[in-house]
Structure formats: structure tokens, C-alpha cells
mmCIF file of C-alpha atoms in Angstrom:
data_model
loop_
_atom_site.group_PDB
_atom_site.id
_atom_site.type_symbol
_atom_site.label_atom_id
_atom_site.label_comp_id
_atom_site.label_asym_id
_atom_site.label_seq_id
_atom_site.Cartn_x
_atom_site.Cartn_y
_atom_site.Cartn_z
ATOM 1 C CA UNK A 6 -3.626 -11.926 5.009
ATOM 2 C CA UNK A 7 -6.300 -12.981 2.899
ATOM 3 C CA UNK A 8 -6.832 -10.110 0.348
ATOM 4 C CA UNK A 9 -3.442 -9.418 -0.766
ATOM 5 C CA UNK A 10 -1.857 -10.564 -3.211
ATOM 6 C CA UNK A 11 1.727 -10.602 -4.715
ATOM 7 C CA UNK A 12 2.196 -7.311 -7.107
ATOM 8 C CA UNK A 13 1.175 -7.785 -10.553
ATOM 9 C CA UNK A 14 2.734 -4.082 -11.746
ATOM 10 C CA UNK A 15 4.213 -1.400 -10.240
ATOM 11 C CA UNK A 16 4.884 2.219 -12.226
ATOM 12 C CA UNK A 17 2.834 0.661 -14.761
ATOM 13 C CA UNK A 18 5.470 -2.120 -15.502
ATOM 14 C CA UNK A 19 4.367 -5.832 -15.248
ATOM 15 C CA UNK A 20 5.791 -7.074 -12.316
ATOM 16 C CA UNK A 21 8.770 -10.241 -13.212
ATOM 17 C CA UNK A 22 10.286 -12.177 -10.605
ATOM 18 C CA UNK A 23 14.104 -12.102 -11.388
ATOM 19 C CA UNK A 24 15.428 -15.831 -11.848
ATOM 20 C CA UNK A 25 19.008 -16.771 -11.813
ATOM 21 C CA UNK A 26 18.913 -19.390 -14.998
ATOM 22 C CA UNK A 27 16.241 -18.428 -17.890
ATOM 23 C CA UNK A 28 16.693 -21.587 -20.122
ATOM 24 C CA UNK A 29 18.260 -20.399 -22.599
ATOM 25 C CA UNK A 30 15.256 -17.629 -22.841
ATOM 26 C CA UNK A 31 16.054 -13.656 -23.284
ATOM 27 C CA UNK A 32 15.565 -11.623 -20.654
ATOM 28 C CA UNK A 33 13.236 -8.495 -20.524
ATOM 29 C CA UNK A 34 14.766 -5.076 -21.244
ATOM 30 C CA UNK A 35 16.052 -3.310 -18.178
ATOM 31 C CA UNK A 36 13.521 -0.533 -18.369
ATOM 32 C CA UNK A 37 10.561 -3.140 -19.484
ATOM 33 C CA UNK A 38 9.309 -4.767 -16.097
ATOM 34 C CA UNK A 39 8.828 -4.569 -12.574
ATOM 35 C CA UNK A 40 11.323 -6.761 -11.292
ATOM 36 C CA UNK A 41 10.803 -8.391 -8.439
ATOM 37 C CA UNK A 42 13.658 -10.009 -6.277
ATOM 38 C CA UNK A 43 12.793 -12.589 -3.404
ATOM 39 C CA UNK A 44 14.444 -15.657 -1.874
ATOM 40 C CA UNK A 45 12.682 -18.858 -0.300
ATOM 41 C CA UNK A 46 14.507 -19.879 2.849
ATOM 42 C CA UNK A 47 12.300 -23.005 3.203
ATOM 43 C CA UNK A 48 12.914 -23.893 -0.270
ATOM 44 C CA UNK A 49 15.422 -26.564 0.429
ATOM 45 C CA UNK A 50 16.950 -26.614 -3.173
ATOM 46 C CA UNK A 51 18.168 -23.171 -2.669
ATOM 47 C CA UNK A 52 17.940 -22.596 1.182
ATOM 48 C CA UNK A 53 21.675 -21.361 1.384
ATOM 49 C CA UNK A 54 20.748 -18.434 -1.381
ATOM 50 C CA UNK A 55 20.888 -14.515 0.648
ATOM 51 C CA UNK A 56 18.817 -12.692 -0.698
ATOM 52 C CA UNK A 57 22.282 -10.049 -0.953
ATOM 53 C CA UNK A 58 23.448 -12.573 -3.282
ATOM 54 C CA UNK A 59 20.299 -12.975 -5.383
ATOM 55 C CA UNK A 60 20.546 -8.705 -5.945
ATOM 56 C CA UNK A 61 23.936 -8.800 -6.512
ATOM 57 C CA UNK A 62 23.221 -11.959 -9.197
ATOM 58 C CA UNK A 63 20.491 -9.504 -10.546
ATOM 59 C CA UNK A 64 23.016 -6.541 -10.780
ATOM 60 C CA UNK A 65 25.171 -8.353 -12.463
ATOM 61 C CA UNK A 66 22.561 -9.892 -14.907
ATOM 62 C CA UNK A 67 20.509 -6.496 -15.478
ATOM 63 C CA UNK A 68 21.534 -3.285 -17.046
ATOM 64 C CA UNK A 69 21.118 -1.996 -13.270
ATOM 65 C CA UNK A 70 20.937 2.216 -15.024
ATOM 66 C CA UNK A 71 18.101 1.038 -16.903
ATOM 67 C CA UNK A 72 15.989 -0.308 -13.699
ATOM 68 C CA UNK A 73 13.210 1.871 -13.086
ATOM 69 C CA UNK A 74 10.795 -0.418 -10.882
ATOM 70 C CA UNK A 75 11.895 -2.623 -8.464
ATOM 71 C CA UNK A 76 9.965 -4.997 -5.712
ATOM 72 C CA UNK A 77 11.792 -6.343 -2.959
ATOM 73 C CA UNK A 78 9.867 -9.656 -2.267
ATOM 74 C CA UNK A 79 10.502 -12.176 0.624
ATOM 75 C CA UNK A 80 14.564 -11.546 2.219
ATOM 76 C CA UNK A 81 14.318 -14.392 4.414
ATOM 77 C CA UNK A 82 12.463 -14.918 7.455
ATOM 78 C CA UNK A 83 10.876 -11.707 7.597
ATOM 79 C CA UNK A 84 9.222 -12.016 10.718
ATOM 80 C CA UNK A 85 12.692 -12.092 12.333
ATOM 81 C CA UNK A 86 14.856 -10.264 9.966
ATOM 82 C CA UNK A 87 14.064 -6.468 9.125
ATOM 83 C CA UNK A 88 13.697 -5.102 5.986
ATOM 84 C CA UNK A 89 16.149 -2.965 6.697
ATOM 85 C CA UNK A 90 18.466 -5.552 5.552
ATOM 86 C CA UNK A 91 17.486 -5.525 1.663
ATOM 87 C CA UNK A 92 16.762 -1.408 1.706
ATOM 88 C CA UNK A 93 20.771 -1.134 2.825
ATOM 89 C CA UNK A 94 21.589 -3.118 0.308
ATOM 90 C CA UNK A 95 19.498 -1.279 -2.627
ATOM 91 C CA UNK A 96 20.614 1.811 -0.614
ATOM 92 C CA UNK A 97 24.306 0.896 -1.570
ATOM 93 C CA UNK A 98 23.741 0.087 -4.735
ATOM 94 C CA UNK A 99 21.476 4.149 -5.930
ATOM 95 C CA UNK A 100 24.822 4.878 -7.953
ATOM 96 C CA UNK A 101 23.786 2.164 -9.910
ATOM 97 C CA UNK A 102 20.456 2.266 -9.945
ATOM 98 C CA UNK A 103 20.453 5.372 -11.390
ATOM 99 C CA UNK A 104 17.087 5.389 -13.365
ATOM 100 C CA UNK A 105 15.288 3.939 -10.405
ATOM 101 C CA UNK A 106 11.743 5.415 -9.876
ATOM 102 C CA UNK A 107 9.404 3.224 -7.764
ATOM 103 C CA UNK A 108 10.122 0.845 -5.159
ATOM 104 C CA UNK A 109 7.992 -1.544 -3.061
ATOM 105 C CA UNK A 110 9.068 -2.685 -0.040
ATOM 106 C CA UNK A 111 7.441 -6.495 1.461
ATOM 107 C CA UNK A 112 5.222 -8.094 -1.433
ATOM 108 C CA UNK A 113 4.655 -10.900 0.605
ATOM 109 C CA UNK A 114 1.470 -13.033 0.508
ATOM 110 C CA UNK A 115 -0.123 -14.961 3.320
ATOM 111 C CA UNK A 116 1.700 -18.365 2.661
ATOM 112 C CA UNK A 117 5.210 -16.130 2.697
ATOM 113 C CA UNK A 118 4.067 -14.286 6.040
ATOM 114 C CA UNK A 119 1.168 -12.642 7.559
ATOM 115 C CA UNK A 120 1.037 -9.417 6.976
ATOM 116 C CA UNK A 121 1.576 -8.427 11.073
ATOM 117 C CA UNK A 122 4.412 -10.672 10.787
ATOM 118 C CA UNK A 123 6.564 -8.597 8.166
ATOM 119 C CA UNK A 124 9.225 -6.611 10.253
ATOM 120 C CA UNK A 125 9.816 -3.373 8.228
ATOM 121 C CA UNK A 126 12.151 -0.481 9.719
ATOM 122 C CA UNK A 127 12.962 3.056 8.379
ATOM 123 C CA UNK A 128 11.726 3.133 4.858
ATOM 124 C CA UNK A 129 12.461 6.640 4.352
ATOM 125 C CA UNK A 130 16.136 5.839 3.599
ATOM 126 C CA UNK A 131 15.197 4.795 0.131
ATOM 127 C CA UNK A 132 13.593 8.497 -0.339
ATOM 128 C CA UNK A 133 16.889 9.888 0.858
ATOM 129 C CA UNK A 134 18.987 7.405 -1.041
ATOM 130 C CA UNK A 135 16.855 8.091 -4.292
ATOM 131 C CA UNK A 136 15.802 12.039 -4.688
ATOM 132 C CA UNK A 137 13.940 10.812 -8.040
ATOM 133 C CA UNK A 138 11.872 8.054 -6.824
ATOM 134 C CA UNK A 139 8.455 8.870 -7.666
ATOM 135 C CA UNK A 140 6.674 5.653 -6.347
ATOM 136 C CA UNK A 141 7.359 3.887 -2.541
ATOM 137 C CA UNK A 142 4.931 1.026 -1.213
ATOM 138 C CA UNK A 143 5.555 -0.798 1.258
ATOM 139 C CA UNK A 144 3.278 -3.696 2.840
ATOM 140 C CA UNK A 145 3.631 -4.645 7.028
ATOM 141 C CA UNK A 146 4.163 -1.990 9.737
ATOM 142 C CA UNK A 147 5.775 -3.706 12.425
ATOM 143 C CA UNK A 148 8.969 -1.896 13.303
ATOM 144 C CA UNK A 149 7.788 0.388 10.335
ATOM 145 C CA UNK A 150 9.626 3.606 10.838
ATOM 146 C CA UNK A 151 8.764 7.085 8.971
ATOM 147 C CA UNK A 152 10.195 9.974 10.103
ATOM 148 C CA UNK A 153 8.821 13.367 8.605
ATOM 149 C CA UNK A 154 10.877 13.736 5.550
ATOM 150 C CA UNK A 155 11.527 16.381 2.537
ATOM 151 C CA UNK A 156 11.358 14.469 -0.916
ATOM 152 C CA UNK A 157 10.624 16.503 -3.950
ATOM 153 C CA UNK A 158 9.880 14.191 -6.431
ATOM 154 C CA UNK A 159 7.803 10.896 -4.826
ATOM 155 C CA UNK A 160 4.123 11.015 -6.404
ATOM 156 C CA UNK A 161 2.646 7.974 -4.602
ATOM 157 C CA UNK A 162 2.941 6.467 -1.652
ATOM 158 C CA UNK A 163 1.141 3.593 -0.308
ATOM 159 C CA UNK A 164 1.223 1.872 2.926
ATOM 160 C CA UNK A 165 -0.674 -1.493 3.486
ATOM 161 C CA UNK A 166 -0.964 -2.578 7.179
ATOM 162 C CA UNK A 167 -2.801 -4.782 9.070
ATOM 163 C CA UNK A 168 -2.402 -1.853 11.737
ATOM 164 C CA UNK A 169 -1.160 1.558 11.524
ATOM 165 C CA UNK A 170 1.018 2.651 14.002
ATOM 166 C CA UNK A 171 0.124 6.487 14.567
ATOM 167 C CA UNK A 172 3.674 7.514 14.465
ATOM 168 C CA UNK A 173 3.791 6.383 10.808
ATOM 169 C CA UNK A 174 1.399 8.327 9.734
ATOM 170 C CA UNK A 175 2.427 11.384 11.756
ATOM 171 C CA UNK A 176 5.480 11.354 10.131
ATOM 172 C CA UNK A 177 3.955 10.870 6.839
ATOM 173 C CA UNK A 178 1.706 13.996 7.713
ATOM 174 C CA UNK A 179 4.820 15.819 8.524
ATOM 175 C CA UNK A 180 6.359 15.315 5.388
ATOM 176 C CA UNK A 181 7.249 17.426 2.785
ATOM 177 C CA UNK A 182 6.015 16.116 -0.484
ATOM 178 C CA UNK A 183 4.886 19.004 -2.213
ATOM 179 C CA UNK A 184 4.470 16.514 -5.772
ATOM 180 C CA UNK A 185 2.120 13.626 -3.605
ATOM 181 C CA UNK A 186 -0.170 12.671 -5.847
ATOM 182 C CA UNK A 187 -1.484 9.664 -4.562
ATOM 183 C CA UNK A 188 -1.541 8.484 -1.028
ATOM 184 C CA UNK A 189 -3.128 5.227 0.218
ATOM 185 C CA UNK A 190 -2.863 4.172 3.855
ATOM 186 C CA UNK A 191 -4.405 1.182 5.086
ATOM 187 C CA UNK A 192 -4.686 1.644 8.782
ATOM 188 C CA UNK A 193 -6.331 -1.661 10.042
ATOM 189 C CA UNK A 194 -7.706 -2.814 13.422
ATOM 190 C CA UNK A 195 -6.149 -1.787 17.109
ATOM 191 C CA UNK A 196 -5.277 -5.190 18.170
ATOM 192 C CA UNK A 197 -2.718 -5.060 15.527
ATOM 193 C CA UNK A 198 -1.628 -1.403 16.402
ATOM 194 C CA UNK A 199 -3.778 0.618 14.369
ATOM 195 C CA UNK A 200 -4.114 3.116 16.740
ATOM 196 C CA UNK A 201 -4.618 6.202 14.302
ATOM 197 C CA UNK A 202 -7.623 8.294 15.440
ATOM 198 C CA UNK A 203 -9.593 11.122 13.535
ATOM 199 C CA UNK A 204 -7.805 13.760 15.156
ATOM 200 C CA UNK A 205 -4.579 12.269 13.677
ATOM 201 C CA UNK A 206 -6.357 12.516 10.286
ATOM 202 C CA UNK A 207 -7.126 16.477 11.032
ATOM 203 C CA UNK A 208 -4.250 17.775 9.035
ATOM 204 C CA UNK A 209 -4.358 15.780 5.955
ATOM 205 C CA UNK A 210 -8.633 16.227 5.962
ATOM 206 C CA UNK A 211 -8.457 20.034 6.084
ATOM 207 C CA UNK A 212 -6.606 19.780 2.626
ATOM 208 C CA UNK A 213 -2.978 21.751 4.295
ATOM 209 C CA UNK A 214 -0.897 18.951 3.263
ATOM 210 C CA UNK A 215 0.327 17.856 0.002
ATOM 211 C CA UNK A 216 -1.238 20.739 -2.415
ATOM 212 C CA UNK A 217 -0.757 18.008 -5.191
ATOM 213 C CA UNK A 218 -3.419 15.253 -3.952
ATOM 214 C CA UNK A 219 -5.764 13.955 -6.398
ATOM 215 C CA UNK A 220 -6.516 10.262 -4.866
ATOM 216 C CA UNK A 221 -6.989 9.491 -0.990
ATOM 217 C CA UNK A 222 -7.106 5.649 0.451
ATOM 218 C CA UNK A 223 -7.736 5.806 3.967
ATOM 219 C CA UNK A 224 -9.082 2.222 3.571
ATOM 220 C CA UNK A 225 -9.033 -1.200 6.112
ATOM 221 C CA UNK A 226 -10.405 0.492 8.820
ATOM 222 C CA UNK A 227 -12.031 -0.725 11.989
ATOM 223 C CA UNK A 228 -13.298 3.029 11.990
ATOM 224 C CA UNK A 229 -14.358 3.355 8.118
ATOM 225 C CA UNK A 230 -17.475 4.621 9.305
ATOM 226 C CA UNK A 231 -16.200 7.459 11.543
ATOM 227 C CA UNK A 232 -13.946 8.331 8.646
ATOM 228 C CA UNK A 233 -16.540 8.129 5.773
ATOM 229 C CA UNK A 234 -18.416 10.894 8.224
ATOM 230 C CA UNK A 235 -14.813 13.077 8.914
ATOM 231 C CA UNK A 236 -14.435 12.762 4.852
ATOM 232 C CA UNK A 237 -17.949 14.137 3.934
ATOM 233 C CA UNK A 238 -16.923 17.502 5.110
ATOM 234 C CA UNK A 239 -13.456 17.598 4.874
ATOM 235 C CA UNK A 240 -11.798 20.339 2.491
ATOM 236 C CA UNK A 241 -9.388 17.910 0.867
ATOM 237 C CA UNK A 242 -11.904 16.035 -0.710
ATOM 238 C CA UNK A 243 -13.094 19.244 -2.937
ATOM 239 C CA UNK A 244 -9.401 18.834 -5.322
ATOM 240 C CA UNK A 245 -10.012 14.818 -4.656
ATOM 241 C CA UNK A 246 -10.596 12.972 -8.441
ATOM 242 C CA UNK A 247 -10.747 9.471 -6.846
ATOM 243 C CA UNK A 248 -11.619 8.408 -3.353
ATOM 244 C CA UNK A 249 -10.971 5.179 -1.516
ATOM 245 C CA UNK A 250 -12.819 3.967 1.571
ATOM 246 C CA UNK A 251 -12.593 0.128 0.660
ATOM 247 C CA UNK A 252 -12.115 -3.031 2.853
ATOM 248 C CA UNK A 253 -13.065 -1.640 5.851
ATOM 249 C CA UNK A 254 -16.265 -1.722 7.985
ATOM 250 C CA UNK A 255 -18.347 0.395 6.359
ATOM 251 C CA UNK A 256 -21.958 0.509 7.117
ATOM 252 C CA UNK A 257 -25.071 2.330 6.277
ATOM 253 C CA UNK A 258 -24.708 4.674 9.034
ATOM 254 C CA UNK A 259 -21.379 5.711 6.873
ATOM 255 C CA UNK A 260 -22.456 5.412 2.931
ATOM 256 C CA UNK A 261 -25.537 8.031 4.665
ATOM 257 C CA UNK A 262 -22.873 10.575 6.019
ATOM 258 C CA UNK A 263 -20.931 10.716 2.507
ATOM 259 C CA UNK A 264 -24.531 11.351 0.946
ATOM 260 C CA UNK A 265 -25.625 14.350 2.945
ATOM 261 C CA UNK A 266 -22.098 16.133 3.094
ATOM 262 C CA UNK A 267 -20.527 18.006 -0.100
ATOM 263 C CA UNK A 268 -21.047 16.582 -3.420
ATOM 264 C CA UNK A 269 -18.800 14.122 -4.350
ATOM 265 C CA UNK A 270 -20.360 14.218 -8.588
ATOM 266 C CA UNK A 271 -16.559 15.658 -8.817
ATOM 267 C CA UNK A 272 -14.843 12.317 -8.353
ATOM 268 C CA UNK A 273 -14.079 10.159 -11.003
ATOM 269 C CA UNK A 274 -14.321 7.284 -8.628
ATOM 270 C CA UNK A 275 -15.456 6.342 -5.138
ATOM 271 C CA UNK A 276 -14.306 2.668 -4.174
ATOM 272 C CA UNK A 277 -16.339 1.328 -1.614
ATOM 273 C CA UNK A 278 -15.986 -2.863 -2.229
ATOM 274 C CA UNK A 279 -15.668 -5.029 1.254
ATOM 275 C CA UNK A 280 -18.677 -3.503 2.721
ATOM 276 C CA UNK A 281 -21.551 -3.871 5.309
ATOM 277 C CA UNK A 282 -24.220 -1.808 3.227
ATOM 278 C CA UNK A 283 -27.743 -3.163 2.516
ATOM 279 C CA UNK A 284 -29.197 -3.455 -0.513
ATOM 280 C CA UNK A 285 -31.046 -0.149 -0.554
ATOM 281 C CA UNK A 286 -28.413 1.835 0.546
ATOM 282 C CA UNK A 287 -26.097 0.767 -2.294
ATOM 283 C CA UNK A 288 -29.416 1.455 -4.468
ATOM 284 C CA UNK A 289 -29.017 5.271 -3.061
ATOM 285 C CA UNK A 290 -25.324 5.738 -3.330
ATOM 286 C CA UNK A 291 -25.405 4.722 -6.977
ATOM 287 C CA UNK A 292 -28.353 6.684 -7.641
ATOM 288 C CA UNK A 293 -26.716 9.677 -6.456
ATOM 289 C CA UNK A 294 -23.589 9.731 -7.893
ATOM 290 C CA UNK A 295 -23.594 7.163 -11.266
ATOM 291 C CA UNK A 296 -25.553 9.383 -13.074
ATOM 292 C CA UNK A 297 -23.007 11.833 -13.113
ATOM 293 C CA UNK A 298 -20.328 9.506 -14.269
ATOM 294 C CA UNK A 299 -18.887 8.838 -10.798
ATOM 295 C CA UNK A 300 -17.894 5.480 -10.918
ATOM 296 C CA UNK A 301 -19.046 3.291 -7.951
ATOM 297 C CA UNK A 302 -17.651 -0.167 -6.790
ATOM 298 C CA UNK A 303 -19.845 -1.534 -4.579
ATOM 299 C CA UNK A 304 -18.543 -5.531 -4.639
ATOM 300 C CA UNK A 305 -17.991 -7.422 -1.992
ATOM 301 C CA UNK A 306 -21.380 -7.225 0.258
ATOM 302 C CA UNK A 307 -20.047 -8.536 3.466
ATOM 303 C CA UNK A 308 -22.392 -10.037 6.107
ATOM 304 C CA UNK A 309 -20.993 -9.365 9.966
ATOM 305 C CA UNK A 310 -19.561 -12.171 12.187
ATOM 306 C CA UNK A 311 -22.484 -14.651 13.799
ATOM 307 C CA UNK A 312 -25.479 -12.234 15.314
ATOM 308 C CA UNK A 313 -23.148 -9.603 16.905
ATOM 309 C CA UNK A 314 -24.535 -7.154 14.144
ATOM 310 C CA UNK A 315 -21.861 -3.932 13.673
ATOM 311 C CA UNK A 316 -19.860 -5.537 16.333
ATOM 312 C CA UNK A 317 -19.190 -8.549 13.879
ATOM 313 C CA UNK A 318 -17.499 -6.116 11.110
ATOM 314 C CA UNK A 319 -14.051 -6.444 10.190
ATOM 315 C CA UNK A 320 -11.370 -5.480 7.339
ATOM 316 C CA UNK A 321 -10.001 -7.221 4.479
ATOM 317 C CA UNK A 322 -6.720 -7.364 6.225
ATOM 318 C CA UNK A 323 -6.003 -7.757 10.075
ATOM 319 C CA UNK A 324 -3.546 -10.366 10.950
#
């Protein structure tokens, strides 16, 4: 899971692991940080600590009303133990975590668990539990469950996989969200079930969905390049201000399709970094669209695999 990295903010809020003793140190305001609760079951000072207990330590330590960003980090062994376990118990605890507006779901890095490895479940119930939440990530999609949903409020959602299921993100197409803002999908490689194809993407291209859109990620894609050509005439990117096709296998072939479909001058940003592009191509790219103050990440050249040319592509994020 090289790539990803623990949160370091989420709703804006620097992200604070929540500690049981603080030496004698204050604690940040309620309202003031991301806070970020995780146990360590190999840590074998504290390998008898649930993560249930470490919340409930937390709700008993933190104004739990003034919470407004909150990460659920490792709950165990998460490659055996869903996720639903630590969403119940946030679930059970929405009549006190009343001012709760962004939740993220599995920051896990590689030494924690690969990111194939994190079982998630039904992630939706924190949308139901929560009709103000305005942020949901959530990192891993095995056993990753979204069923369509109606949620008024949520302005982001973000979903980092090593492989989207299609399910997921036919449910997340099915939603109601009429205030989605931002929506980043990472959809991955098919040997870890990313199985989403462009027809899948139909809907949310042809701009019907989500009437509030301003940023698209359909990024870490074993397909970036079929998607980079399905983007450069797709009506949703018109109302687009930033757009993400990042860590994926992008090639020339690609970054050529965006440049002879519809202008893109209108974006503020276009994030391209992990890429296959040659040298003159990012030459072209930035020559097109810097000049009207698009800005343009273009880091992270990659060179393919061995000699196996396109074949030898391959995401940020797989395993």
C-alpha cells in the first residue's frame, strides 16, 4: 500500500491520535482536531485494549457534542474483523456526537494492513446514523457495502481502494446526494476486484447525478487511459473546477484524448502525478492549459515494469 499514508486532516482539522494519558499536557478543544482513534493488537503493552474501550475512554475524556471530525484508525485485526464493528459503535453513540460532521472510515497504512486486506462492510449506516455529516472517507473495499442511499447534507465522499467493486459504485451512482460536492473514487486494478467499466461510469459522465459536483477523482486506474478519453467529452466535466486522473496508468495515448476534447482552461486544476507520459507530451499538456491558470501536476514520471512497455503500467495502489 505504498502511497498512502495515515490522515494528516480531515474537514480541515489536523488530524490527533487520541491517547489515554497526556502527561500532564492539555488536551485540544473538542471542536479543534481531527481525532483519530486506533488500537495496536500486536502492541504487547496494551494488546488486551478493544478498540470499544479506547472510544468509550475517548467519550469520556472529550466533550463528545463538540466532536466534529473523527477517524476511525486500526480496530484490531482488520483483515479478520469488519469495520462494521467500530461504525456500530460510533453509530450508538450519534446522540452524543451531536456536532459530528466528517468521518473516515480505515486510515490504515501498509505496516497496519494492506489496503486489500481492510474488511469494511456497510458504510452507509453512518450517513443514516448522522443526517448532518458532510464528509465520509473510507479506505479498503473488501466486504465494502453501499447501498443507494438519500443523504441531504454529505458534501464529499471519497473512497480509496485497491479495487472497486462495481456494486459500490453503483450504489454510490444511485444515491441521492443532491449537496455532493466532491467525489473521489479510486477504483484500482481487476485482480483486486476493480471491476468497474466505462459503461458503469455512463451516469455520473453525462453530468445527471449530483447537480452539486465541482471536483471528480476517478483516479488508480488500470483503465486511466480509457477514462481520460470517456472524460474528454463527457458533460460533467463542463461544471467540473478541479479534475483528478492521478496514480493511475496514464499514457500519452490518454493526456492526447483530454487535449483534443472540450476545453478544460475552466478547471482550476487537473492532477495528473503517477504517470506514464513522455517528456513532450507533458511539454503539450502544460502548454495548453498553464497559460490559462489551470494548474497542472505532472510529478511522478513513472517508467513501466521491465520491457513490457504499456503492459508494464500500474497504480499507486493495488495490493
Amino acid at each position: 500500500m505504498s502511497g498512502v499514508d495515515h490522515l494528516h486532516e480531515l474537514l480541515g482539522l489536523p488530524a490527533v491520535d487520541f491517547q489515554h494519558e497526556t502527561g500532564g499536557a492539555a488536551r485540544p478543544a473538542a471542536d479543534a482536531v481531527a481525532w483519530r482513534i486506533s488500537v495496536d493488537p500486536f502492541d504487547s503493552d496494551r494488546e488486551e485494549l478493544t478498540w470499544e474501550q479506547e472510544f468509550t475512554s475517548f467519550l469520556d475524556a472529550v466533550d463528545p457534542a463538540g466532536v466534529e471530525a473523527l477517524i476511525i484508525g486500526q480496530w484490531g485485526e482488520t483483515y479478520e474483523e469488519t469495520s462494521a464493528y467500530p461504525i456500530g459503535l460510533v453509530v450508538a453513540a450519534a446522540d452524543r456526537l451531536t456536532s459530528l460532521r466528517a468521518v473516515f472510515v480505515g486510515d490504515l497504512v501498509m505496516e497496519e494492513a494492506e489496503i486489500s486486506w481492510i474488511q469494511q462492510s456497510d458504510v452507509t449506516a453512518l450517513l443514516t446514523a448522522f443526517p448532518d455529516l458532510e464528509g465520509l472517507g473510507v479506505r479498503g473495499s473488501s466486504e465494502l457495502v453501499f447501498p443507494p442511499v438519500k443523504h441531504g447534507s454529505l458534501r464529499a465522499l471519497t473512497i480509496e481502494s485497491g479495487g472497486l467493486p462495481v456494486d459500490v459504485v453503483r450504489g454510490v451512482l444511485d444515491s441521492e446526494l443532491p449537496a455532493l460536492e466532491v467525489l473521489d473514487l479510486w477504483l484500482g486494478v481487476s485482480a483486486y476486484d476493480g471491476d468497474v467499466g466505462l459503461p458503469d461510469l455512463a451516469p455520473l459522465l453525462a453530468g445527471t447525478r449530483f447537480p452539486q459536483l465541482h471536483h471528480l477523482g476517478l483516479r488508480n486506474s488500470e483503465i486511466e487511459n480509457e477514462i481520460a478519453a470517456a472524460v474528454a467529452s463527457a458533460p460533467v466535466v463542463a461544471r467540473l473546477r478541479t479534475l483528478d486522473l492521478s496514480c493511475g496508468t496514464l499514457g500519452d495515448e490518454g493526456a492526447a484524448a483530454l487535449l483534443e476534447g472540450q476545453p478544460l482552461t475552466h478547471l482550476t486544476t487537473l492532477d495528473l502525478h503517477h504517470h506514464f507520459l513522455t517528456e513532450p507530451m507533458e511539454h503539450r499538456i502544460t502548454a495548453a492549459l498553464e497559460p490559462h491558470g489551470v494548474r497542472v501536476d505532472l510529478s511522478e514520471r513513472c517508467e513501466p515494469w521491465g520491457d513490457q512497455g504499456a503492459a508494464g503500467r500500474y497504480t499507486t495502489v493495488a495490493e
